[in-house]
Amino acid sequence: FFSVVMAGLEKVPDVVFKCRVRDESIPGTNPFRWQDMTTRDIFSGQKVVVFALPGAFTPTCSSNHLPRYDELYEEFKAQGVSKIICLSVNDAFVMFQWGKKLDNKNIFLLPDGNGEFTRKMGMLVEKCNLGFGMRSWRYSMLVNDCKIEKMFVENGICDNCGSDPFEVSDADTMLAYVKGTKAPGIAKPREFVG
């Protein structure tokens, strides 16, 4: 089950993501349409940071994981990173509302609604103990033209984990890796009520 990652996956898996994109040609108060985006559309020819988390609107994801990557976005860009993606096994509607709630400015919120990408990465875990169903284990990775250059996977990957480790997939650890410096540790979380 988790052997794909443990064996060292070299490329991001080929999948089609079901996304909602803004389209000003659509009249009304909801100018969005469905658009399929492939792994190649998202990763080809670019240096991309991905961080995956268990769920939108959850405490650690909302108080630290997403906001800190958003806060450090310009520093990542200065290091040649084209985009930063937050991936979660949530649907496009949930990801959109979560981004609005957190005032996300720079991070592309990528819905893996069916968990296909997460499963093929070897990171799909049960979180039935929390009533979440199947979700992503927390990790981050640097992807260069579809090739996985570096992964930071939180320790203890397992189904129905009794804790939610957050020690290596944070923004500061990834930025330090990209810069070739020592990570300063996890940033202080912001207040989030959810």
C-alpha atoms as a printed R data frame, in Angstrom:
    type eleno elety resid chain resno       x      y       z
1   ATOM     1    CA   PHE     A     1   0.000  0.000   0.000
2   ATOM     2    CA   PHE     A     2   2.633  2.574   1.003
3   ATOM     3    CA   SER     A     3   5.435  0.836  -0.908
4   ATOM     4    CA   VAL     A     4   5.304  3.170  -3.942
5   ATOM     5    CA   VAL     A     5   6.678  6.058  -1.945
6   ATOM     6    CA   MET     A     6   8.987  3.936   0.126
7   ATOM     7    CA   ALA     A     7  10.476  2.464  -3.048
8   ATOM     8    CA   GLY     A     8  11.122  5.960  -4.410
9   ATOM     9    CA   LEU     A     9   8.607  7.162  -6.969
10  ATOM    10    CA   GLU     A    10  10.503  9.047  -9.680
11  ATOM    11    CA   LYS     A    11   7.712 10.922 -11.472
12  ATOM    12    CA   VAL     A    12   4.361 12.321 -10.492
13  ATOM    13    CA   PRO     A    13   1.584  9.919 -11.560
14  ATOM    14    CA   ASP     A    14  -0.545 10.578 -14.638
15  ATOM    15    CA   VAL     A    15  -4.056 11.580 -13.600
16  ATOM    16    CA   VAL     A    16  -6.815 13.968 -14.629
17  ATOM    17    CA   PHE     A    17  -7.916 16.476 -12.006
18  ATOM    18    CA   LYS     A    18 -11.484 17.827 -12.081
19  ATOM    19    CA   CYS     A    19 -11.083 21.556 -11.482
20  ATOM    20    CA   ARG     A    20 -13.318 24.621 -11.467
21  ATOM    21    CA   VAL     A    21 -11.891 27.673 -13.244
22  ATOM    22    CA   ARG     A    22 -13.118 31.244 -13.410
23  ATOM    23    CA   ASP     A    23 -14.542 32.137 -16.829
24  ATOM    24    CA   GLU     A    24 -15.660 35.751 -17.265
25  ATOM    25    CA   SER     A    25 -17.699 34.770 -20.343
26  ATOM    26    CA   ILE     A    26 -20.163 33.005 -18.034
27  ATOM    27    CA   PRO     A    27 -22.862 35.428 -16.858
28  ATOM    28    CA   GLY     A    28 -24.163 35.651 -13.324
29  ATOM    29    CA   THR     A    29 -22.712 35.447  -9.860
30  ATOM    30    CA   ASN     A    30 -21.001 32.071 -10.335
31  ATOM    31    CA   PRO     A    31 -18.695 32.483 -13.365
32  ATOM    32    CA   PHE     A    32 -16.935 29.128 -13.053
33  ATOM    33    CA   ARG     A    33 -16.776 26.092 -15.337
34  ATOM    34    CA   TRP     A    34 -15.394 22.577 -15.072
35  ATOM    35    CA   GLN     A    35 -12.007 21.990 -16.635
36  ATOM    36    CA   ASP     A    36  -9.980 18.806 -16.738
37  ATOM    37    CA   MET     A    37  -6.315 19.359 -15.935
38  ATOM    38    CA   THR     A    38  -3.775 16.603 -16.458
39  ATOM    39    CA   THR     A    39  -0.600 16.013 -14.525
40  ATOM    40    CA   ARG     A    40   1.284 17.171 -17.605
41  ATOM    41    CA   ASP     A    41  -0.729 20.414 -17.782
42  ATOM    42    CA   ILE     A    42   0.248 21.176 -14.208
43  ATOM    43    CA   PHE     A    43   3.865 19.985 -13.963
44  ATOM    44    CA   SER     A    44   5.467 19.902 -17.450
45  ATOM    45    CA   GLY     A    45   8.368 22.263 -17.965
46  ATOM    46    CA   GLN     A    46   8.067 23.833 -14.524
47  ATOM    47    CA   LYS     A    47   9.613 23.701 -11.079
48  ATOM    48    CA   VAL     A    48   6.670 23.136  -8.714
49  ATOM    49    CA   VAL     A    49   6.362 22.762  -4.957
50  ATOM    50    CA   VAL     A    50   3.469 20.562  -3.822
51  ATOM    51    CA   PHE     A    51   2.275 20.146  -0.284
52  ATOM    52    CA   ALA     A    52  -0.468 17.675   0.497
53  ATOM    53    CA   LEU     A    53  -2.611 17.677   3.582
54  ATOM    54    CA   PRO     A    54  -5.521 15.764   5.130
55  ATOM    55    CA   GLY     A    55  -8.252 18.317   4.594
56  ATOM    56    CA   ALA     A    56  -9.458 21.828   4.010
57  ATOM    57    CA   PHE     A    57 -10.766 23.663   7.064
58  ATOM    58    CA   THR     A    58  -8.830 21.394   9.468
59  ATOM    59    CA   PRO     A    59  -6.729 23.042  12.219
60  ATOM    60    CA   THR     A    60  -3.074 22.465  11.249
61  ATOM    61    CA   CYS     A    61  -3.806 22.786   7.532
62  ATOM    62    CA   SER     A    62  -5.574 26.117   8.111
63  ATOM    63    CA   SER     A    63  -3.450 27.650  10.869
64  ATOM    64    CA   ASN     A    64  -0.024 26.867   9.440
65  ATOM    65    CA   HIS     A    65   0.398 24.614   6.414
66  ATOM    66    CA   LEU     A    66  -1.426 26.677   3.746
67  ATOM    67    CA   PRO     A    67  -0.942 30.183   5.216
68  ATOM    68    CA   ARG     A    68   2.814 29.787   5.627
69  ATOM    69    CA   TYR     A    69   3.348 28.598   2.041
70  ATOM    70    CA   ASP     A    70   1.246 31.567   0.889
71  ATOM    71    CA   GLU     A    71   3.308 33.923   3.071
72  ATOM    72    CA   LEU     A    72   6.632 32.626   1.650
73  ATOM    73    CA   TYR     A    73   5.450 32.495  -1.974
74  ATOM    74    CA   GLU     A    74   7.711 35.329  -3.226
75  ATOM    75    CA   GLU     A    75  10.752 33.719  -1.616
76  ATOM    76    CA   PHE     A    76   9.994 30.464  -3.438
77  ATOM    77    CA   LYS     A    77   9.552 32.372  -6.720
78  ATOM    78    CA   ALA     A    78  12.943 34.047  -6.194
79  ATOM    79    CA   GLN     A    79  14.426 30.521  -6.067
80  ATOM    80    CA   GLY     A    80  12.942 29.615  -9.469
81  ATOM    81    CA   VAL     A    81   9.771 27.876  -8.274
82  ATOM    82    CA   SER     A    82   7.024 28.439 -10.884
83  ATOM    83    CA   LYS     A    83   4.069 27.606  -8.660
84  ATOM    84    CA   ILE     A    84   3.078 26.170  -5.316
85  ATOM    85    CA   ILE     A    85   0.243 23.666  -5.158
86  ATOM    86    CA   CYS     A    86  -1.788 22.598  -2.149
87  ATOM    87    CA   LEU     A    87  -3.307 19.178  -2.801
88  ATOM    88    CA   SER     A    88  -6.065 17.606  -0.742
89  ATOM    89    CA   VAL     A    89  -8.602 14.824  -1.146
90  ATOM    90    CA   ASN     A    90 -11.424 17.363  -1.228
91  ATOM    91    CA   ASP     A    91 -13.677 18.524  -4.055
92  ATOM    92    CA   ALA     A    92 -13.202 21.745  -6.017
93  ATOM    93    CA   PHE     A    93 -16.023 23.551  -4.199
94  ATOM    94    CA   VAL     A    94 -14.551 22.883  -0.755
95  ATOM    95    CA   MET     A    95 -11.056 23.896  -1.873
96  ATOM    96    CA   PHE     A    96 -12.380 27.157  -3.339
97  ATOM    97    CA   GLN     A    97 -14.311 28.124  -0.193
98  ATOM    98    CA   TRP     A    98 -11.361 27.216   2.026
99  ATOM    99    CA   GLY     A    99  -9.062 29.432  -0.040
100 ATOM   100    CA   LYS     A   100 -11.526 32.314   0.309
101 ATOM   101    CA   LYS     A   101 -11.848 31.785   4.072
102 ATOM   102    CA   LEU     A   102  -8.049 31.929   4.503
103 ATOM   103    CA   ASP     A   103  -7.612 34.796   2.018
104 ATOM   104    CA   ASN     A   104  -5.226 32.647  -0.024
105 ATOM   105    CA   LYS     A   105  -3.458 34.800  -2.610
106 ATOM   106    CA   ASN     A   106  -0.807 32.690  -4.326
107 ATOM   107    CA   ILE     A   107  -1.265 28.965  -3.780
108 ATOM   108    CA   PHE     A   108  -3.025 26.846  -6.406
109 ATOM   109    CA   LEU     A   109  -5.545 24.725  -4.497
110 ATOM   110    CA   LEU     A   110  -5.701 21.436  -6.394
111 ATOM   111    CA   PRO     A   111  -8.663 19.171  -5.607
112 ATOM   112    CA   ASP     A   112  -7.934 15.441  -5.706
113 ATOM   113    CA   GLY     A   113 -11.598 14.671  -5.107
114 ATOM   114    CA   ASN     A   114 -11.400 10.969  -5.931
115 ATOM   115    CA   GLY     A   115  -7.989 10.526  -4.311
116 ATOM   116    CA   GLU     A   116  -6.514  9.091  -7.506
117 ATOM   117    CA   PHE     A   117  -3.302 11.136  -7.491
118 ATOM   118    CA   THR     A   118  -2.881 10.576  -3.757
119 ATOM   119    CA   ARG     A   119  -3.434  6.820  -4.143
120 ATOM   120    CA   LYS     A   120  -0.913  6.587  -6.994
121 ATOM   121    CA   MET     A   121   1.580  8.518  -4.873
122 ATOM   122    CA   GLY     A   122   1.170  5.877  -2.168
123 ATOM   123    CA   MET     A   123  -0.137  8.501   0.257
124 ATOM   124    CA   LEU     A   124  -3.837  7.639   0.544
125 ATOM   125    CA   VAL     A   125  -4.701  6.688   4.122
126 ATOM   126    CA   GLU     A   126  -7.871  5.968   6.041
127 ATOM   127    CA   LYS     A   127  -8.906  8.599   8.542
128 ATOM   128    CA   CYS     A   128 -12.142  6.863   9.513
129 ATOM   129    CA   ASN     A   129 -11.228  7.347  13.179
130 ATOM   130    CA   LEU     A   130 -11.994 11.050  12.578
131 ATOM   131    CA   GLY     A   131 -14.929 10.506  10.225
132 ATOM   132    CA   PHE     A   132 -12.864 11.755   7.270
133 ATOM   133    CA   GLY     A   133 -12.807  8.599   5.133
134 ATOM   134    CA   MET     A   134  -9.836  8.342   2.767
135 ATOM   135    CA   ARG     A   135  -7.428 11.282   2.873
136 ATOM   136    CA   SER     A   136  -3.886 12.249   1.998
137 ATOM   137    CA   TRP     A   137  -1.031 11.732   4.383
138 ATOM   138    CA   ARG     A   138   0.807 15.006   4.987
139 ATOM   139    CA   TYR     A   139   3.873 15.479   2.748
140 ATOM   140    CA   SER     A   140   5.590 17.993   0.487
141 ATOM   141    CA   MET     A   141   7.637 17.566  -2.650
142 ATOM   142    CA   LEU     A   142   9.675 19.505  -5.163
143 ATOM   143    CA   VAL     A   143   8.788 18.502  -8.723
144 ATOM   144    CA   ASN     A   144  10.894 19.531 -11.699
145 ATOM   145    CA   ASP     A   145   9.267 18.894 -15.109
146 ATOM   146    CA   CYS     A   146   7.152 15.989 -13.720
147 ATOM   147    CA   LYS     A   147  10.179 14.426 -11.971
148 ATOM   148    CA   ILE     A   148  10.114 14.240  -8.186
149 ATOM   149    CA   GLU     A   149  13.335 15.856  -7.000
150 ATOM   150    CA   LYS     A   150  12.728 15.727  -3.227
151 ATOM   151    CA   MET     A   151   9.980 14.553  -0.858
152 ATOM   152    CA   PHE     A   152   9.401 15.355   2.788
153 ATOM   153    CA   VAL     A   153   6.974 12.777   4.197
154 ATOM   154    CA   GLU     A   154   5.736 13.055   7.758
155 ATOM   155    CA   ASN     A   155   6.716 10.088   9.952
156 ATOM   156    CA   GLY     A   156   4.326  7.343  10.957
157 ATOM   157    CA   ILE     A   157   2.289  6.946   7.771
158 ATOM   158    CA   CYS     A   158  -0.571  4.605   8.587
159 ATOM   159    CA   ASP     A   159  -4.313  4.240   8.465
160 ATOM   160    CA   ASN     A   160  -6.301  5.833  11.304
161 ATOM   161    CA   CYS     A   161  -3.227  7.440  12.815
162 ATOM   162    CA   GLY     A   162  -3.863  8.703  16.333
163 ATOM   163    CA   SER     A   163  -1.871 11.879  15.679
164 ATOM   164    CA   ASP     A   164  -1.272 14.340  12.841
165 ATOM   165    CA   PRO     A   165   2.496 14.763  12.513
166 ATOM   166    CA   PHE     A   166   3.661 18.119  11.150
167 ATOM   167    CA   GLU     A   167   7.434 18.343  11.336
168 ATOM   168    CA   VAL     A   168   8.935 18.191   7.807
169 ATOM   169    CA   SER     A   169   6.300 19.051   5.178
170 ATOM   170    CA   ASP     A   170   6.082 22.693   6.272
171 ATOM   171    CA   ALA     A   171   6.962 25.689   4.101
172 ATOM   172    CA   ASP     A   172  10.138 26.615   5.980
173 ATOM   173    CA   THR     A   173  11.650 23.136   5.571
174 ATOM   174    CA   MET     A   174  10.934 23.121   1.825
175 ATOM   175    CA   LEU     A   175  12.228 26.664   1.339
176 ATOM   176    CA   ALA     A   176  15.431 25.789   3.204
177 ATOM   177    CA   TYR     A   177  15.889 22.758   0.919
178 ATOM   178    CA   VAL     A   178  15.358 24.870  -2.209
179 ATOM   179    CA   LYS     A   179  17.837 27.481  -0.916
180 ATOM   180    CA   GLY     A   180  20.330 24.858   0.263
181 ATOM   181    CA   THR     A   181  20.213 26.104   3.861
182 ATOM   182    CA   LYS     A   182  19.246 24.697   7.252
183 ATOM   183    CA   ALA     A   183  15.548 24.729   8.125
184 ATOM   184    CA   PRO     A   184  14.672 27.088  11.002
185 ATOM   185    CA   GLY     A   185  11.839 24.895  12.313
186 ATOM   186    CA   ILE     A   186   8.068 25.099  12.101
187 ATOM   187    CA   ALA     A   187   6.632 28.617  12.024
188 ATOM   188    CA   LYS     A   188   4.225 29.672  14.758
189 ATOM   189    CA   PRO     A   189   0.628 28.864  13.741
190 ATOM   190    CA   ARG     A   190  -1.947 31.573  13.178
191 ATOM   191    CA   GLU     A   191  -5.253 31.575  14.951
192 ATOM   192    CA   PHE     A   192  -7.939 29.627  13.117
193 ATOM   193    CA   VAL     A   193 -11.413 28.730  14.270
194 ATOM   194    CA   GLY     A   194 -12.994 25.997  12.212
